[in-house]
Coordinates of C-alpha atoms in Angstrom, one line a residue:
X1 CA 150.5 105.5 109.0
X2 CA 147.3 106.1 107.0
X3 CA 147.1 109.6 105.4
X4 CA 144.5 111.9 107.0
X5 CA 142.5 112.3 103.7
X6 CA 142.1 108.5 103.4
X7 CA 141.6 107.9 107.1
X8 CA 138.6 110.2 107.1
X9 CA 136.7 108.4 104.3
X10 CA 136.6 104.8 105.6
X11 CA 136.4 102.6 108.7
X12 CA 137.2 98.9 108.9
X13 CA 135.5 96.8 111.6
X14 CA 135.5 93.2 112.7
X15 CA 132.3 91.6 114.0
X16 CA 131.3 88.1 115.2
X17 CA 128.6 86.2 113.4
X18 CA 125.8 87.8 115.6
X19 CA 126.9 91.3 114.6
X20 CA 128.8 92.2 117.7
X21 CA 131.7 94.6 117.1
X22 CA 134.9 93.0 118.2
X23 CA 137.4 95.4 116.9
X24 CA 137.9 98.7 115.0
X25 CA 140.8 97.9 112.7
X26 CA 141.4 101.1 110.8
X27 CA 140.0 104.4 109.7
X28 CA 138.1 107.1 111.5
X29 CA 135.0 107.8 109.3
X30 CA 131.9 108.0 111.5
X31 CA 133.9 106.5 114.3
X32 CA 131.5 107.7 117.0
X33 CA 128.7 105.6 115.5
X34 CA 130.6 102.4 116.3
X35 CA 131.7 101.1 119.7
X36 CA 133.4 97.8 120.5
X37 CA 130.9 95.2 122.0
X38 CA 127.9 97.1 120.6
X39 CA 125.9 95.6 117.7
X40 CA 126.7 96.7 114.1
X41 CA 122.9 96.6 113.6
X42 CA 122.5 99.7 115.8
X43 CA 124.2 101.8 113.1
X44 CA 123.6 99.6 110.1
X45 CA 120.2 97.9 110.6
X46 CA 120.2 97.0 106.9
X47 CA 122.9 94.4 107.6
X48 CA 120.5 92.3 109.7
X49 CA 119.8 89.1 107.9
X50 CA 122.6 89.9 105.4
X51 CA 125.5 88.8 107.6
X52 CA 124.0 85.4 108.2
X53 CA 123.6 84.9 104.5
X54 CA 127.1 85.8 103.5
X55 CA 129.1 83.0 101.8
X56 CA 132.4 82.0 103.5
X57 CA 135.6 83.4 102.1
X58 CA 133.9 85.3 99.3
X59 CA 133.9 89.1 99.3
X60 CA 130.4 90.7 99.0
X61 CA 129.7 94.4 98.0
X62 CA 126.7 96.3 99.3
X63 CA 126.1 99.7 97.7
X64 CA 123.9 102.8 98.2
X65 CA 123.3 102.4 102.0
X66 CA 122.7 105.2 104.5
X67 CA 124.0 105.6 108.1
X68 CA 123.6 108.5 110.6
X69 CA 126.6 109.7 112.6
X70 CA 126.4 112.7 115.0
X71 CA 123.1 113.8 113.5
X72 CA 124.3 113.7 109.9
X73 CA 123.4 111.3 107.1
X74 CA 126.1 109.6 105.0
X75 CA 125.8 107.6 101.8
X76 CA 128.0 104.6 102.1
X77 CA 129.2 101.4 100.3
X78 CA 130.3 98.3 102.3
X79 CA 132.7 95.5 101.5
X80 CA 131.9 92.4 103.6
X81 CA 134.2 89.3 104.0
X82 CA 133.1 86.4 106.1
X83 CA 135.8 84.1 107.5
X84 CA 135.6 81.0 109.8
X85 CA 135.5 83.0 113.0
X86 CA 134.7 86.6 112.1
X87 CA 133.3 89.1 109.6
X88 CA 135.4 92.0 108.3
X89 CA 133.3 95.0 107.3
X90 CA 134.9 97.9 105.3
X91 CA 132.7 101.0 105.1
X92 CA 133.4 103.7 102.5
X93 CA 132.0 107.2 102.7
X94 CA 130.5 107.8 99.3
X95 CA 128.4 110.9 100.1
X96 CA 130.3 113.1 97.5
X97 CA 129.9 110.4 94.8
X98 CA 126.1 110.2 95.4
X99 CA 125.9 114.0 95.4
X100 CA 127.4 114.0 91.9
X101 CA 124.9 111.2 90.9
X102 CA 122.1 113.4 92.1
X103 CA 123.4 116.3 90.0
X104 CA 123.5 114.0 87.0
X105 CA 119.9 113.0 87.6
X106 CA 118.9 116.6 87.7
X107 CA 120.7 117.1 84.4
X108 CA 118.7 114.2 83.0
X109 CA 115.5 115.9 84.1
X110 CA 116.6 119.0 82.4
X111 CA 116.8 117.0 79.1
X112 CA 113.1 116.3 79.3
X113 CA 112.3 120.1 79.4
X114 CA 114.8 120.7 76.6
X115 CA 113.1 118.0 74.5
X116 CA 109.7 119.6 75.0
X117 CA 111.0 123.0 73.9
X118 CA 112.6 121.4 70.8
X119 CA 109.2 120.0 69.7
X120 CA 108.0 123.6 69.4
X121 CA 110.8 124.8 67.2
X122 CA 110.3 125.3 63.4
X123 CA 111.8 123.4 60.5
X124 CA 115.2 125.1 60.9
X125 CA 115.7 123.0 64.0
X126 CA 114.8 119.7 62.4
X127 CA 118.4 118.4 62.5
X128 CA 118.6 119.2 66.3
X129 CA 115.2 117.5 66.8
X130 CA 116.4 114.3 65.2
X131 CA 119.5 114.3 67.4
X132 CA 117.4 114.8 70.5
X133 CA 115.1 111.9 69.4
X134 CA 118.2 109.7 69.0
X135 CA 119.4 110.7 72.4
X136 CA 116.0 109.9 73.8
X137 CA 116.0 106.4 72.3
X138 CA 119.4 105.7 73.9
X139 CA 118.0 107.0 77.2
X140 CA 115.1 104.6 76.9
X141 CA 117.4 101.7 76.4
X142 CA 119.5 102.8 79.3
X143 CA 116.4 103.1 81.5
X144 CA 115.2 99.7 80.5
X145 CA 118.6 98.2 81.4
X146 CA 118.9 100.1 84.6
X147 CA 115.3 99.1 85.6
X148 CA 116.4 95.5 85.5
X149 CA 119.6 96.1 87.4
X150 CA 117.8 98.2 90.1
X151 CA 114.9 95.7 90.6
X152 CA 117.2 92.8 91.6
X153 CA 118.7 94.5 94.7
X154 CA 115.4 96.2 95.3
X155 CA 113.8 92.7 95.5
X156 CA 116.3 91.8 98.1
X157 CA 115.7 95.0 100.1
X158 CA 111.9 94.6 100.1
X159 CA 112.1 90.8 100.6
X160 CA 114.4 91.0 103.6
X161 CA 112.3 93.9 105.0
X162 CA 109.2 91.8 104.8
X163 CA 111.0 88.8 106.3
X164 CA 112.5 90.7 109.2
X165 CA 109.2 92.5 109.9
X166 CA 107.6 89.1 110.6
X167 CA 110.0 88.4 113.4
X168 CA 109.8 89.5 117.1
X169 CA 111.6 92.9 117.0
X170 CA 112.1 95.7 119.4
X171 CA 110.4 99.0 118.8
X172 CA 113.5 100.7 117.4
X173 CA 114.2 98.0 114.8
X174 CA 110.6 97.8 113.9
X175 CA 110.7 101.5 113.0
X176 CA 113.8 101.0 111.0
X177 CA 112.3 98.2 109.0
X178 CA 109.1 100.2 108.4
X179 CA 111.1 103.1 107.0
X180 CA 113.3 100.8 104.9
X181 CA 110.2 99.1 103.4
X182 CA 108.5 102.4 102.8
X183 CA 111.6 103.8 100.9
X184 CA 111.9 100.6 98.9
X185 CA 108.3 100.7 97.8
X186 CA 108.6 104.3 96.9
X187 CA 111.7 103.5 94.8
X188 CA 109.8 100.8 93.0
X189 CA 107.0 103.3 92.1
X190 CA 109.6 105.7 90.7
X191 CA 111.4 103.0 88.7
X192 CA 108.0 101.8 87.2
X193 CA 107.0 105.4 86.4
X194 CA 110.3 106.3 84.7
X195 CA 110.2 103.1 82.7
X196 CA 106.6 103.6 81.6
X197 CA 107.3 107.2 80.6
X198 CA 110.3 106.2 78.6
X199 CA 108.2 103.5 76.8
X200 CA 105.5 106.0 75.9
X201 CA 107.9 108.6 74.7
X202 CA 109.7 106.0 72.5
X203 CA 106.4 104.9 71.0
X204 CA 106.8 101.4 72.4
X205 CA 103.7 101.4 74.6
X206 CA 101.5 98.5 73.4
X207 CA 97.8 98.5 74.5
X208 CA 96.0 95.2 74.7
X209 CA 92.5 95.0 73.0
X210 CA 90.7 92.1 74.6
X211 CA 87.4 91.3 76.3
X212 CA 87.4 92.8 79.8
X213 CA 84.9 93.5 82.5
X214 CA 85.0 97.1 83.7
X215 CA 83.1 96.0 86.9
X216 CA 85.7 93.4 87.7
X217 CA 88.5 95.8 87.1
X218 CA 86.9 98.2 89.6
X219 CA 86.5 95.4 92.0
X220 CA 90.2 94.6 91.7
X221 CA 91.0 98.2 92.6
X222 CA 88.6 98.0 95.5
X223 CA 90.2 94.8 96.9
X224 CA 93.7 96.2 96.5
X225 CA 93.0 99.5 98.4
X226 CA 91.1 97.7 101.1
X227 CA 94.4 96.0 102.0
X228 CA 96.7 99.0 101.7
X229 CA 94.5 101.8 102.8
X230 CA 95.2 102.4 106.5
X231 CA 93.9 105.9 107.3
X232 CA 90.6 105.2 109.1
X233 CA 89.6 108.9 108.9
X234 CA 89.2 108.6 105.1
X235 CA 86.3 106.6 103.8
X236 CA 86.6 104.9 100.4
X237 CA 83.3 104.7 98.4
X238 CA 82.9 102.8 95.1
X239 CA 79.8 103.5 93.0
X240 CA 78.9 101.7 89.8
X241 CA 76.0 102.7 87.5
X242 CA 73.5 100.1 86.6
X243 CA 74.0 100.9 82.9
X244 CA 77.6 99.7 82.8
X245 CA 78.1 97.1 80.1
X246 CA 79.2 93.6 81.1
X247 CA 82.0 93.2 78.5
X248 CA 83.9 95.7 76.4
X249 CA 87.2 95.6 74.5
X250 CA 90.1 97.2 76.2
X251 CA 93.3 96.9 78.3
X252 CA 92.3 96.0 81.9
X253 CA 95.9 96.4 83.2
X254 CA 96.3 99.9 82.0
X255 CA 92.8 101.0 83.1
X256 CA 93.6 99.7 86.6
X257 CA 96.9 101.5 86.5
X258 CA 95.1 104.8 85.7
X259 CA 92.5 104.3 88.4
X260 CA 95.1 103.1 91.0
X261 CA 97.2 106.2 90.4
X262 CA 94.2 108.6 90.8
X263 CA 92.9 106.8 93.9
X264 CA 96.4 106.8 95.5
X265 CA 96.8 110.5 94.9
X266 CA 93.3 111.2 96.3
X267 CA 94.2 109.2 99.5
X268 CA 97.6 110.9 99.8
X269 CA 96.2 114.4 99.9
X270 CA 93.1 113.7 102.0
X271 CA 93.6 113.6 105.8
X272 CA 90.0 113.3 106.7
X273 CA 86.7 112.8 104.8
X274 CA 85.9 110.7 101.7
X275 CA 87.4 109.5 98.5
X276 CA 84.6 108.6 96.1
X277 CA 85.2 106.5 92.9
X278 CA 82.2 106.4 90.6
X279 CA 81.5 105.0 87.1
X280 CA 78.8 106.0 84.7
X281 CA 78.0 105.8 80.9
X282 CA 78.6 109.0 79.0
X283 CA 77.2 107.9 75.7
X284 CA 76.3 104.7 74.0
X285 CA 75.7 103.4 70.4
X286 CA 75.1 100.0 69.1
X287 CA 78.8 99.3 68.8
X288 CA 80.5 101.7 71.2
X289 CA 80.1 103.0 74.8
X290 CA 82.0 105.8 76.6
X291 CA 82.5 105.4 80.3
X292 CA 83.4 108.2 82.7
X293 CA 85.6 107.3 85.7
X294 CA 85.4 110.0 88.4
X295 CA 87.6 110.1 91.5
X296 CA 86.7 112.9 94.0
X297 CA 88.3 113.6 97.3
X298 CA 87.8 116.1 100.1
X299 CA 91.5 116.9 100.5
X300 CA 93.6 120.0 100.2
X301 CA 92.7 120.8 96.6
X302 CA 94.8 123.1 94.4
X303 CA 94.9 126.6 93.0
X304 CA 94.1 127.4 89.4
X305 CA 97.8 127.8 88.5
X306 CA 98.6 124.4 90.1
X307 CA 95.6 122.8 88.2
X308 CA 97.0 123.9 84.9
X309 CA 100.4 122.2 85.6
X310 CA 99.2 119.1 87.3
X311 CA 99.7 116.8 84.3
X312 CA 103.3 117.9 83.5
X313 CA 106.3 115.6 84.1
X314 CA 108.0 116.0 87.5
X315 CA 105.2 118.3 88.8
X316 CA 104.7 118.4 92.5
X317 CA 102.3 121.0 93.8
X318 CA 104.3 121.7 96.9
X319 CA 108.1 121.9 97.0
X320 CA 108.3 119.2 99.7
X321 CA 105.6 116.9 98.3
X322 CA 108.2 114.4 97.1
X323 CA 109.7 114.2 100.5
X324 CA 106.4 113.9 102.4
X325 CA 104.5 111.7 100.0
X326 CA 107.2 110.1 97.8
X327 CA 107.2 109.7 94.1
X328 CA 108.9 111.7 91.3
X329 CA 105.8 113.6 90.1
X330 CA 105.4 111.4 87.0
X331 CA 102.2 109.6 87.9
X332 CA 99.6 112.0 86.5
X333 CA 101.8 112.6 83.4
X334 CA 101.7 108.9 82.7
X335 CA 98.0 108.7 83.4
X336 CA 97.4 111.5 80.8
X337 CA 99.5 109.7 78.2
X338 CA 97.7 106.4 78.8
X339 CA 94.2 108.0 78.6
X340 CA 95.2 109.7 75.4
X341 CA 96.5 106.5 74.0
X342 CA 93.1 105.0 74.6
X343 CA 91.5 107.9 72.6
X344 CA 90.1 109.3 75.9
X345 CA 90.5 112.5 77.8
X346 CA 91.2 113.5 81.4
X347 CA 90.3 116.7 83.2
X348 CA 90.3 118.1 86.8
X349 CA 88.2 120.5 88.8
X350 CA 89.5 121.7 92.1
X351 CA 89.4 124.5 94.7
X352 CA 92.1 125.2 97.2
X353 CA 91.2 123.5 100.5
X354 CA 88.0 122.1 99.1
X355 CA 89.2 118.9 97.4
X356 CA 89.6 117.8 93.8
X357 CA 87.7 115.8 91.2
X358 CA 89.4 113.9 88.3
X359 CA 87.3 112.9 85.3
X360 CA 88.5 110.2 82.8
X361 CA 86.4 109.5 79.8
X362 CA 87.4 106.5 77.7
X363 CA 85.5 105.1 74.6
X364 CA 85.2 101.3 74.3
X365 CA 84.0 99.0 71.6
X366 CA 81.3 96.7 72.7
X367 CA 81.8 92.9 72.2
X368 CA 78.4 91.5 73.0
X369 CA 74.9 92.4 74.0
X370 CA 74.9 94.6 77.0
X371 CA 73.7 93.2 80.3
X372 CA 72.8 95.3 83.3
X373 CA 75.2 94.9 86.2
X374 CA 74.6 96.3 89.7
X375 CA 76.4 94.1 92.2
X376 CA 80.2 94.0 92.0
X377 CA 81.3 90.4 92.5
X378 CA 83.9 89.6 95.0
X379 CA 87.3 88.7 93.6
X380 CA 88.1 85.0 93.8
X381 CA 91.2 83.7 95.7
X382 CA 93.4 80.7 95.7
X383 CA 94.2 80.7 99.4
X384 CA 92.7 77.3 99.9
X385 CA 95.4 75.7 97.8
X386 CA 97.9 74.0 100.1
X387 CA 101.6 74.0 99.0
X388 CA 102.7 71.7 101.8
X389 CA 104.8 68.8 100.6
X390 CA 105.1 70.2 97.0
X391 CA 108.5 69.8 95.4
X392 CA 109.7 73.1 93.9
X393 CA 112.9 73.8 92.1
X394 CA 114.3 77.3 92.2
X395 CA 117.1 78.5 89.9
X396 CA 118.6 81.9 90.7
X397 CA 122.2 83.0 90.7
X398 CA 121.6 85.8 93.3
X399 CA 122.4 84.6 96.8
X400 CA 120.1 87.2 98.5
X401 CA 117.2 86.2 96.2
X402 CA 117.9 82.5 97.0
X403 CA 117.7 83.2 100.7
X404 CA 114.4 85.1 100.4
X405 CA 112.8 82.5 98.2
X406 CA 113.9 79.7 100.5
X407 CA 112.5 81.5 103.5
X408 CA 109.1 82.1 101.9
X409 CA 108.7 78.5 100.6
X410 CA 109.9 76.8 103.8
X411 CA 107.2 78.7 105.7
X412 CA 104.7 77.1 103.3
X413 CA 106.3 73.7 104.2
X414 CA 107.5 73.2 100.6
X415 CA 110.3 70.8 99.7
X416 CA 112.5 73.4 98.0
X417 CA 115.6 72.7 95.9
X418 CA 117.8 75.6 95.0
X419 CA 120.4 75.8 92.2
X420 CA 122.7 78.5 91.0
X421 CA 122.3 78.6 87.2
X422 CA 120.4 77.2 84.2
X423 CA 122.9 74.3 83.7
X424 CA 122.3 73.0 87.2
X425 CA 118.5 73.4 86.8
X426 CA 118.6 71.5 83.5
X427 CA 120.4 68.6 85.2
X428 CA 117.8 68.5 88.0
X429 CA 114.7 68.6 85.8
X430 CA 116.2 65.7 83.7
X431 CA 116.4 63.4 86.7
X432 CA 114.0 64.6 89.4
X433 CA 110.2 65.3 89.3
X434 CA 109.0 68.7 90.5
X435 CA 105.6 70.2 91.0
X436 CA 106.7 73.7 90.0
X437 CA 110.0 75.1 88.6
X438 CA 111.0 78.8 89.2
X439 CA 113.6 80.1 86.8
X440 CA 115.4 83.4 87.0
X441 CA 115.7 84.7 83.4
X442 CA 119.2 86.2 83.6
X443 CA 121.6 83.5 84.9
X444 CA 125.2 82.6 84.1
X445 CA 126.1 79.5 82.0
X446 CA 122.5 79.1 80.8
X447 CA 119.7 81.7 81.0
X448 CA 116.1 80.8 81.9
X449 CA 115.1 81.4 78.3
X450 CA 117.9 79.1 77.0
X451 CA 116.8 76.4 79.4
X452 CA 113.2 76.5 78.2
X453 CA 114.4 76.2 74.6
X454 CA 116.6 73.3 75.6
X455 CA 113.9 71.6 77.5
X456 CA 111.5 71.8 74.6
X457 CA 113.9 69.7 72.4
X458 CA 114.8 67.0 75.0
X459 CA 112.8 64.4 76.8
X460 CA 112.6 64.9 80.5
X461 CA 110.5 63.9 83.5
X462 CA 109.1 67.4 83.9
X463 CA 107.5 67.8 80.5
X464 CA 104.1 68.7 82.1
X465 CA 105.5 70.6 85.1
X466 CA 104.6 74.3 85.1
X467 CA 107.5 76.7 84.8
X468 CA 107.4 80.3 86.2
X469 CA 109.8 83.1 85.2
X470 CA 111.5 85.1 87.9
X471 CA 112.4 88.4 86.3
X472 CA 112.5 92.2 86.4
X473 CA 111.8 92.3 82.6
X474 CA 108.0 92.5 82.6
X475 CA 107.1 94.5 79.5
X476 CA 104.2 93.3 77.3
X477 CA 106.8 92.1 74.8
X478 CA 108.7 90.2 77.5
X479 CA 105.7 88.5 78.9
X480 CA 104.5 87.4 75.4
X481 CA 107.9 86.0 74.7
X482 CA 108.0 84.0 78.0
X483 CA 104.5 82.6 77.1
X484 CA 105.7 81.5 73.7
X485 CA 108.7 79.8 75.3
X486 CA 106.4 77.7 77.5
X487 CA 106.3 79.6 80.9
X488 CA 103.0 79.2 82.7
X489 CA 103.4 82.7 84.3
X490 CA 105.7 85.4 85.5
X491 CA 106.7 86.5 89.0
X492 CA 107.8 90.1 88.7
X493 CA 110.8 91.4 90.8
X494 CA 110.4 93.0 93.2
X495 CA 107.6 90.9 94.6
X496 CA 105.8 90.6 98.0
X497 CA 105.5 87.4 99.8
X498 CA 101.7 87.4 99.2
X499 CA 102.1 87.9 95.5
X500 CA 104.9 85.3 95.2
X501 CA 102.8 82.6 96.9
X502 CA 99.7 83.6 94.9
X503 CA 101.5 83.2 91.6
X504 CA 102.6 79.7 92.6
X505 CA 99.2 78.7 93.8
X506 CA 97.7 79.9 90.5
X507 CA 99.4 77.2 88.5
X508 CA 97.6 74.5 90.4
X509 CA 94.2 76.1 89.7
X510 CA 94.6 75.4 86.0
X511 CA 96.1 71.9 86.3

């Protein structure tokens, strides 16, 4: 007899390979949500695609999922075991555990506010300030590590969501997949924001100072939002002054990050009307030029008290904004830090129910003689490059990632070979010729970085083959290190199908 306390926190089910429930073996947790002969996917849609990919006779753990039973949400962990004729699924109720995790996260947020107060203390608190700085450094290392650990399963969630959404689905499942994908993308934004903020606070933010085209950067933003902007009641307008210089010295990636954040916010809070993005020259000398980026919307606006707090960490103007619009309230705080790191400034004007205007002024050094630029050129593409028949080797120890990559490449009619670690990959590249090799960075037996070092010291038939890094470690320092090792590019996890294919096609442009 199973004790009542234990019986209430788990349920064990048996299903066939198609997900049909054949037996309820033990436990009574959320029992009304599961019925024999019904599909497990009705209550656990996130298992669709996963059951088929399970290895035989190997336990598999799936954590941090959510189910609904009798109108109530539960956080659950699942243990899956696939045998020759059936799949055993053990579901644990972890709602209380995740509740405690949420409280711990809130405690971490409180540390940020404590840190800000400590900075205002006098010299008598110097010892405490140093202790707080040390704690913050540890936090940054922890966040960097957790970012990598989160991105791998997040890549599987978003990858399977995108794969499943391309299939013929009923209306109910389509809605589930849409919600799952939205939540996954929102989680990615939060992870990126937290990691960026930790880098800035730790003084590890490195800005690139290279020749860039401001006009091309704006065009990239325009192209991105034309694909993701779906509210037809909001018109996006891009205006570029004729006086903009052709080339300046700066960091195009961070400038686009600033603009994308401001444009995303403007679209979020505008139900109907316009979002106007305009660029103009503020002042100009022989060696320098200052450019004002203005993003104006006709949305809900904000009060004076809200305007004064808008650039603070974790600031949401309405209590339920994070639920309605997603995010952790870090975006504008990061934008302000990035602008200040570029020796610029940011300000906002707004009235309640009358929209808002954000002004970013950034000074740039000029590289060459200024040329007038009126027409924004269209961004090039590599869609004409055909991958059919290409031989591609993929090394990744994660079964879910293997399944996603294989699915993507087989749709492109690629001849794909998949191995589980760096040692297997090394054996393959020493004996078979590939057009492209994709290497996960963190693998057992031999990592992607170790393989590249080994490859550089041995003769193999793929000495001229482009290698791409599959990784969640995509800081500036990481990317520079991969380039030195000989990687031709980086595919950042989590990735979309479009981005994944584009990165592979890019290597053929430069061959």
